[in-house]
Coordinates of C-alpha atoms in Angstrom, one line a residue:
X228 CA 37.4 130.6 194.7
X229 CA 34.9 131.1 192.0
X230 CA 31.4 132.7 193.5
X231 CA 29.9 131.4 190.2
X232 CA 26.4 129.8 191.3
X233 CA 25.7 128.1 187.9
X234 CA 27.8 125.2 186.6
X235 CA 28.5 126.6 183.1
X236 CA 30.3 122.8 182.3
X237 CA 26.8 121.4 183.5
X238 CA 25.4 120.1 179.9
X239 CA 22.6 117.4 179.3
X240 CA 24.8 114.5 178.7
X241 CA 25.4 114.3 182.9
X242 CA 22.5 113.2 183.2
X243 CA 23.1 109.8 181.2
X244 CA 26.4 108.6 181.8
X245 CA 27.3 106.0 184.2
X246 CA 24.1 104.9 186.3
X247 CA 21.9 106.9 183.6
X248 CA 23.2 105.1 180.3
X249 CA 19.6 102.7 180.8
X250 CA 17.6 105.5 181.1
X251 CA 15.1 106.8 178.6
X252 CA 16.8 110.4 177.4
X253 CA 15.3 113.2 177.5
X254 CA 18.5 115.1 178.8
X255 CA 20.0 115.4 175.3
X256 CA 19.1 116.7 172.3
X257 CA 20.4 115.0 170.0
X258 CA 17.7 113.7 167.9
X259 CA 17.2 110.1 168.3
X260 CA 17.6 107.4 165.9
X261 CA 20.7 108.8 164.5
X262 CA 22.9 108.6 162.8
X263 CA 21.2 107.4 160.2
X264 CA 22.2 104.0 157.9
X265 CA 23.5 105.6 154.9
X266 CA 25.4 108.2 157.0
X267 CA 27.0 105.5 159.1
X268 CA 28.1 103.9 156.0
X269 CA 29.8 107.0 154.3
X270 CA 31.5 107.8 157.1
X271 CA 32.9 104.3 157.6
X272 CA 33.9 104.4 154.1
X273 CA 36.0 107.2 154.8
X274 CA 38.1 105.2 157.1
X275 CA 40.4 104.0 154.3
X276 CA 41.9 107.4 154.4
X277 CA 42.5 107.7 157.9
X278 CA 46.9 107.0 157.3
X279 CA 46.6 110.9 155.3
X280 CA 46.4 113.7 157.0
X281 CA 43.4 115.5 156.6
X282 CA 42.2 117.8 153.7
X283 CA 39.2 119.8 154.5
X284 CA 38.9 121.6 151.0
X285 CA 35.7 119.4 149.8
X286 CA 34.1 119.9 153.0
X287 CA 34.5 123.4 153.5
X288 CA 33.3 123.8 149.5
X289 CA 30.5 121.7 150.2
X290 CA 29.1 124.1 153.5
X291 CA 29.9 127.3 151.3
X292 CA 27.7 125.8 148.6
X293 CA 25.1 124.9 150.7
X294 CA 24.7 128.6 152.3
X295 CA 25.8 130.2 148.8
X296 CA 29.1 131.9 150.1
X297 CA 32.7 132.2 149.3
X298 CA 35.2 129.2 151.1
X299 CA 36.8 131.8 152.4
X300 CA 33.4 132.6 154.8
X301 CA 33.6 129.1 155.9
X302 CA 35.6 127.4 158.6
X303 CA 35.1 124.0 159.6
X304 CA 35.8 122.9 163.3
X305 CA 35.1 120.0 166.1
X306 CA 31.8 121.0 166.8
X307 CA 30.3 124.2 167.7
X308 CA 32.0 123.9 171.1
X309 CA 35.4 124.5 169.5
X310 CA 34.2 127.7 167.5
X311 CA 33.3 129.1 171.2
X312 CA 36.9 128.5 172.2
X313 CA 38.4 130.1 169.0
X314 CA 36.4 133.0 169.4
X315 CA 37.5 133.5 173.3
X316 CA 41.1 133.0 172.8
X317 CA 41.3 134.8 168.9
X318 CA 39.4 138.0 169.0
X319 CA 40.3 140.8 171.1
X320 CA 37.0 142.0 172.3
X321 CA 37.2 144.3 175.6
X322 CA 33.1 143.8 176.7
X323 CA 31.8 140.6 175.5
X324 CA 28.3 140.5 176.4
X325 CA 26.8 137.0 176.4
X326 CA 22.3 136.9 176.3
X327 CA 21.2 134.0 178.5
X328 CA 19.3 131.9 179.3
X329 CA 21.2 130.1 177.0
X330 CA 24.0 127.4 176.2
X331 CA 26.7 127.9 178.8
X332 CA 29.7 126.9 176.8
X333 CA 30.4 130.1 174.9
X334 CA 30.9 132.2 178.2
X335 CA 32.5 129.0 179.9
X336 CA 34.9 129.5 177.5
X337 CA 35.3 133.6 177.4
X338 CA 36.2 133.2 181.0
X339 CA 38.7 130.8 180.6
X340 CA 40.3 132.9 178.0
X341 CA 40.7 135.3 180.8
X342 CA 37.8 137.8 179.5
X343 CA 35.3 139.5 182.3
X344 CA 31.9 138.7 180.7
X345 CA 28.3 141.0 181.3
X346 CA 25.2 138.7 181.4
X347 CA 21.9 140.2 180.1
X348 CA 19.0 138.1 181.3
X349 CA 15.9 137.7 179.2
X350 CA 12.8 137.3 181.1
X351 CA 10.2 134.9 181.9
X352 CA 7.3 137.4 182.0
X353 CA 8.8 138.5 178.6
X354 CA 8.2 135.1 177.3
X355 CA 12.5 135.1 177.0
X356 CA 12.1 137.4 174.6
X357 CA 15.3 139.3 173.5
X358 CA 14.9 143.3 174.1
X359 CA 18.2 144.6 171.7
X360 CA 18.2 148.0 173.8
X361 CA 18.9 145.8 176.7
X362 CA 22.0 145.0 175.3
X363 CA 24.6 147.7 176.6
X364 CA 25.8 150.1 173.4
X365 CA 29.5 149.8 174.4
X366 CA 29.5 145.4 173.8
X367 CA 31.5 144.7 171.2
X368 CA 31.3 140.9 171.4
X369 CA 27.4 140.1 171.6
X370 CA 26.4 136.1 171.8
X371 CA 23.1 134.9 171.3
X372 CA 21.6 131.4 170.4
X373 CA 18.8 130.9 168.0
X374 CA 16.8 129.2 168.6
X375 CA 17.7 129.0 172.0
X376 CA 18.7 126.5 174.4
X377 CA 17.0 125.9 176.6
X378 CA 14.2 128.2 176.4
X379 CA 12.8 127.0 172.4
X380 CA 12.5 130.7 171.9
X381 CA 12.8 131.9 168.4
X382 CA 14.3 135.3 167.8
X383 CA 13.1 137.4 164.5
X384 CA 15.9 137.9 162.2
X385 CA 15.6 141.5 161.7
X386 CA 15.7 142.0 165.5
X387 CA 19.0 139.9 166.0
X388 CA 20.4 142.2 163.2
X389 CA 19.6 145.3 165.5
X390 CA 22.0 144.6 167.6
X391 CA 24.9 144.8 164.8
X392 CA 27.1 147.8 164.8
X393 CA 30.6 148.9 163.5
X394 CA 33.1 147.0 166.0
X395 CA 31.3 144.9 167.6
X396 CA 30.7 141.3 167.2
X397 CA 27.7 139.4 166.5
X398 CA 27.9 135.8 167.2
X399 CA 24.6 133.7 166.6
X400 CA 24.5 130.3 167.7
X401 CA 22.2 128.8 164.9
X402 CA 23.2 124.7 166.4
X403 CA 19.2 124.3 166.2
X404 CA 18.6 126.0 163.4
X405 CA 17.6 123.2 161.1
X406 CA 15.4 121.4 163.6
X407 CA 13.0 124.8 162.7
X408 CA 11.0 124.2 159.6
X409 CA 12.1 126.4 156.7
X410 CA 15.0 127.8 158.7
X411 CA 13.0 130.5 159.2
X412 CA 14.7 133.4 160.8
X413 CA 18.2 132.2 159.8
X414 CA 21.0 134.4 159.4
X415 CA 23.5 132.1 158.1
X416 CA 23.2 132.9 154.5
X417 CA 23.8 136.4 155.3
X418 CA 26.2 138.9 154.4
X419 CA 24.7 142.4 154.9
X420 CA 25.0 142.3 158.4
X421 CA 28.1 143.9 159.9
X422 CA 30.2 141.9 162.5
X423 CA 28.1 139.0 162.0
X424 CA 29.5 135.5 163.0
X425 CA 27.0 132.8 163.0
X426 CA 27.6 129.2 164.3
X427 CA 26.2 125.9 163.0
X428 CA 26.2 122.2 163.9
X429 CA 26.1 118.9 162.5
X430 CA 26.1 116.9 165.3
X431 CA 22.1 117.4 166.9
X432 CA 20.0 116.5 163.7
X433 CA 22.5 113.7 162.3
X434 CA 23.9 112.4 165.9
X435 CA 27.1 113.0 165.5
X436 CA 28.1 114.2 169.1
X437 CA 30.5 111.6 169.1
X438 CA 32.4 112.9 165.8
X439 CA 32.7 116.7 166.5
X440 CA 31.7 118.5 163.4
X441 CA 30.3 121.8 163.0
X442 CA 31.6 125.1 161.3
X443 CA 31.5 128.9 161.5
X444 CA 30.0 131.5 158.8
X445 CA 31.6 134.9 159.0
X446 CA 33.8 137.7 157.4
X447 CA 36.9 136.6 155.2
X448 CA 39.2 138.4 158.0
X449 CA 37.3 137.0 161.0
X450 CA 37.2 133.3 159.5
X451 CA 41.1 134.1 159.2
X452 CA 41.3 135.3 162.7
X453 CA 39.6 132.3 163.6
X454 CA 42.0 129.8 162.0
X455 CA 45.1 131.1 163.0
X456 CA 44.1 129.8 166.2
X457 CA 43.4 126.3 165.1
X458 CA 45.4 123.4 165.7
X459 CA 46.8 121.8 162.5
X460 CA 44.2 119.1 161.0
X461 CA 41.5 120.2 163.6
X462 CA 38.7 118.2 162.3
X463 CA 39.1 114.3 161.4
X464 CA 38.8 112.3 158.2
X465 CA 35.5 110.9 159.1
X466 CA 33.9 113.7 160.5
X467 CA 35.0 116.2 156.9
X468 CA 33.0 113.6 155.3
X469 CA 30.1 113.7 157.1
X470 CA 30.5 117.4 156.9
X471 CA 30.2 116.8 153.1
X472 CA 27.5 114.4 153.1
X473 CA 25.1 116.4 155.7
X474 CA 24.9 119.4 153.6
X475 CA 24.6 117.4 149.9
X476 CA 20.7 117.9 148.5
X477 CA 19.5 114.4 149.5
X478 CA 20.5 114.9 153.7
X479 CA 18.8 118.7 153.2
X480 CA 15.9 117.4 152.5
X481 CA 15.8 114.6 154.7
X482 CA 16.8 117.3 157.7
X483 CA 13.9 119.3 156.3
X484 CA 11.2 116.3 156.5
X485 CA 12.7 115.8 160.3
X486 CA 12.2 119.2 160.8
X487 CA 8.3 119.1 160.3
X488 CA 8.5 116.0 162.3
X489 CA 10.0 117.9 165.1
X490 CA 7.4 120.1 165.2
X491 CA 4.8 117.6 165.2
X492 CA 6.3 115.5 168.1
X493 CA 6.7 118.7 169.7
X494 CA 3.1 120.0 169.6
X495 CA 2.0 116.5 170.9
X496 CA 4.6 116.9 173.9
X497 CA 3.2 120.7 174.7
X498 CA -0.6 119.3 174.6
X499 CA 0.6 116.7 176.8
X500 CA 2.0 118.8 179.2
X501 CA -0.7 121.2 179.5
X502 CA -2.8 119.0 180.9
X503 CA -0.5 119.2 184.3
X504 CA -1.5 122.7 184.6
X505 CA -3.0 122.0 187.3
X506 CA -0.1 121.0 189.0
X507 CA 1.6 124.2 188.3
X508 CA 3.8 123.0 185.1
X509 CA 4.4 125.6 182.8
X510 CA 5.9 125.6 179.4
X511 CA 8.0 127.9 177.6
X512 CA 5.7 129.1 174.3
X513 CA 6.0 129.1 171.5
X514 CA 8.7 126.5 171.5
X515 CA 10.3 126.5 168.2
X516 CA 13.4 123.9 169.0
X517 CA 13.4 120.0 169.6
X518 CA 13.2 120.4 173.1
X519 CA 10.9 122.6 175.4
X520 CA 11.6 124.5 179.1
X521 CA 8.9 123.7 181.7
X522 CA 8.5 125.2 184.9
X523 CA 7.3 123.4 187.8
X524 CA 6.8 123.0 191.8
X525 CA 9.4 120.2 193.1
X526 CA 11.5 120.3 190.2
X527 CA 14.4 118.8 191.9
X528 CA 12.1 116.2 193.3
X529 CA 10.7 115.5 189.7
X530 CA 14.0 115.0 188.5
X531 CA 14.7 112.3 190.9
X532 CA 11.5 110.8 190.5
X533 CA 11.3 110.9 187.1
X534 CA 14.9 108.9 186.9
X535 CA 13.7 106.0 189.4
X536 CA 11.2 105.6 186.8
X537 CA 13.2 105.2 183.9
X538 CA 13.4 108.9 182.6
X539 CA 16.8 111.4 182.5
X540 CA 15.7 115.3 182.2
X541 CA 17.7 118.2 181.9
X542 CA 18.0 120.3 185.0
X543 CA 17.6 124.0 184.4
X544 CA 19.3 125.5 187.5
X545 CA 22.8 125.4 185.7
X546 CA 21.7 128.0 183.0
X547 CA 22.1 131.5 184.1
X548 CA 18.9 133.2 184.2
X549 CA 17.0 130.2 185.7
X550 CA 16.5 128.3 189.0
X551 CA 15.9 124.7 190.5
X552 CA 12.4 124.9 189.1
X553 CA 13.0 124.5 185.4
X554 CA 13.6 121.4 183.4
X555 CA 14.3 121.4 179.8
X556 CA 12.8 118.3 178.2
X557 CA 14.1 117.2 174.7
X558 CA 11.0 116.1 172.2
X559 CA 11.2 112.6 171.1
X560 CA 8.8 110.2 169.0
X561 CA 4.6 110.3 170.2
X562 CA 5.3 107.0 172.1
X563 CA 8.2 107.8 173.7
X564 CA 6.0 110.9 175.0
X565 CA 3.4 109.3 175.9
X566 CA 5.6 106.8 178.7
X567 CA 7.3 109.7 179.7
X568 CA 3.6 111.6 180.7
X569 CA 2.5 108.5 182.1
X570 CA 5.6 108.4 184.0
X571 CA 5.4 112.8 185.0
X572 CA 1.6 111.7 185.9
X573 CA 2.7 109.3 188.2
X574 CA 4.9 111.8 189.5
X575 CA 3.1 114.6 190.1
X576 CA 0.2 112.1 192.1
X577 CA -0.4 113.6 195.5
X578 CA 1.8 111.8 198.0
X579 CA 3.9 110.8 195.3
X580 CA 7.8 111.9 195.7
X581 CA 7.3 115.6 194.3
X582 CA 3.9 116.2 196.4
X583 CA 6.5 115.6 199.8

């Protein structure tokens, strides 16, 4: 029997299936309003091709064009979730070392490839801040999100590159990565860093959970590695064109003009939530991602309160690294924030549900 005390296959969308569908969601962060019209359409036009196998060889041009690299960096798969899984079950890696708090699935699936995964734990009083000496010297497989959920935090480029060495494995989530103005501090164009494997997905900033696409940016021998282990046909007809269409010039800069928006609807949530302080909530700054972590008294109370009134949150307790006292909170539009403070104000009133 696993002693495992977080839930590694815990992940936001719990919190809104079944009884929570109704609810207002704050759980996931998948930005909302997607996907958008023309995107629905191109992708529905693609379903005229749905009797022929699939041919990824537009797509995967089209992502290596985007980030300036040869195809044969590129390899497309069903999400970002699936690149976890190749990179369990294809690369023979005898100390994988995973950074949390962070998304669970890549050591959910390390484990189940039968690998014994190290845990280094970033600290609150460091601001989550990755240390790259508190990474032990021997890991050869080293995973690390950026920016990353659920703590916001942003991680310098040239510190993330410290941790490369000759054999070992860099693999940097970058699923958030354009929801960060600029890209700043993005390693996906790059080439000069040994071992590096980074991680992008399509489905958070075009809502396309439901469609699985995403791909993986690394070596020619690792991206080979990688695909060996594939399925035949992994990724669908109408998710290689929305591969296509969500890197072309006109979704870039649509994604960059969301990106600024983020940040805006951000900054109005973190105002908003300071002025709980009072109350003991606490958030996780500089947030840098479309959602923020916040620490609070009653958390698990909140959570329940906060539903009865209409609201799903993210519980925190399932990432390794934090406790029952963290929520993560996923940054939506000014007037969706402003119910939900109304709603965590009502909350938080003495005598209410989280004062008991």
């Amino acid at each position: 029997m696993s002693t495992e005390p977080h839930d590694l296959r815990h992940h936001g969308d719990a919190e809104v299936r079944d009884d929570g569908a109704a609810l207002v969601d704050l759980a996931v962060n998948v930005r909302a309003d997607t996907p958008p019209v023309w995107l629905r359409e191109h992708i529905t036009a693609s379903l005229g091709g749905l009797a022929a196998y699939p041919d990824g060889r537009a797509a995967r041009a089209a992502v290596a064009a985007r980030h300036g690299l040869p195809v044969e960096r590129v390899l497309l798969t069903a999400g970002a979730a699936e690149a976890f899984v190749l990179l369990a079950r294809a690369l023979k890696v005898r100390r994988p070392v995973v950074v949390h708090p962070q998304f669970t699935e890549p050591e959910a699936a390390l484990r189940d490839a039968g690998h014994t995964v190290d845990r280094v734990l970033l600290r609150e009083e460091d601001g989550f801040r990755l240390d790259p000496a508190a990474v032990p010297e021997d890991a050869d497989l080293v995973v690390v999100g950026n920016p990353t959920n659920p703590t916001s935090v942003l991680h310098p480029a040239a510190r993330l590159a410290e941790l490369a060495r000759p054999g070992r494995m860099l693999v940097v989530d970058e699923a958030f990565m354009d929801a960060v103005p600029g890209e700043r501090e993005a390693l996906a164009d790059r080439t000069d860093v040994p071992g590096l494997v980074v991680l992008r997905s399509l489905t958070k900033t075009w809502g396309l959970a439901g469609l699985r696409i995403g791909y993986v940016l690394a070596a020619p021998e690792t991206i080979a590695d990688l695909e060996r282990a594939q399925p035949l046909w992994p990724v669908s007809t109408p998710a290689l064109a929305a591969a296509e269409a969500c890197v072309s010039p006109r979704a870039l800069a649509e994604a960059a003009h969301a990106a600024h928006r983020v940040a805006s609807d951000r900054a109005h949530l973190v105002a908003g939530l300071g002025a709980f302080a009072s109350a003991g909530v606490r958030v996780v700054e500089p947030a840098e991602g479309p959602f923020v972590l916040v620490r609070l008294p009653g958390a698990v109370a909140v959570r329940r309160r906060l539903r009865a009134l209409g609201f799903a949150v993210r519980r925190g307790d399932t990432f390794p690294g934090l406790g029952e006292e963290w929520l993560r909170l996923a940054v939506r539009d000014r007037a969706t924030t402003g119910s939900f403070l109304r709603a965590l104000e009502e909350t938080l009133t003495p005598g209410g549900c989280a004062a008991r």
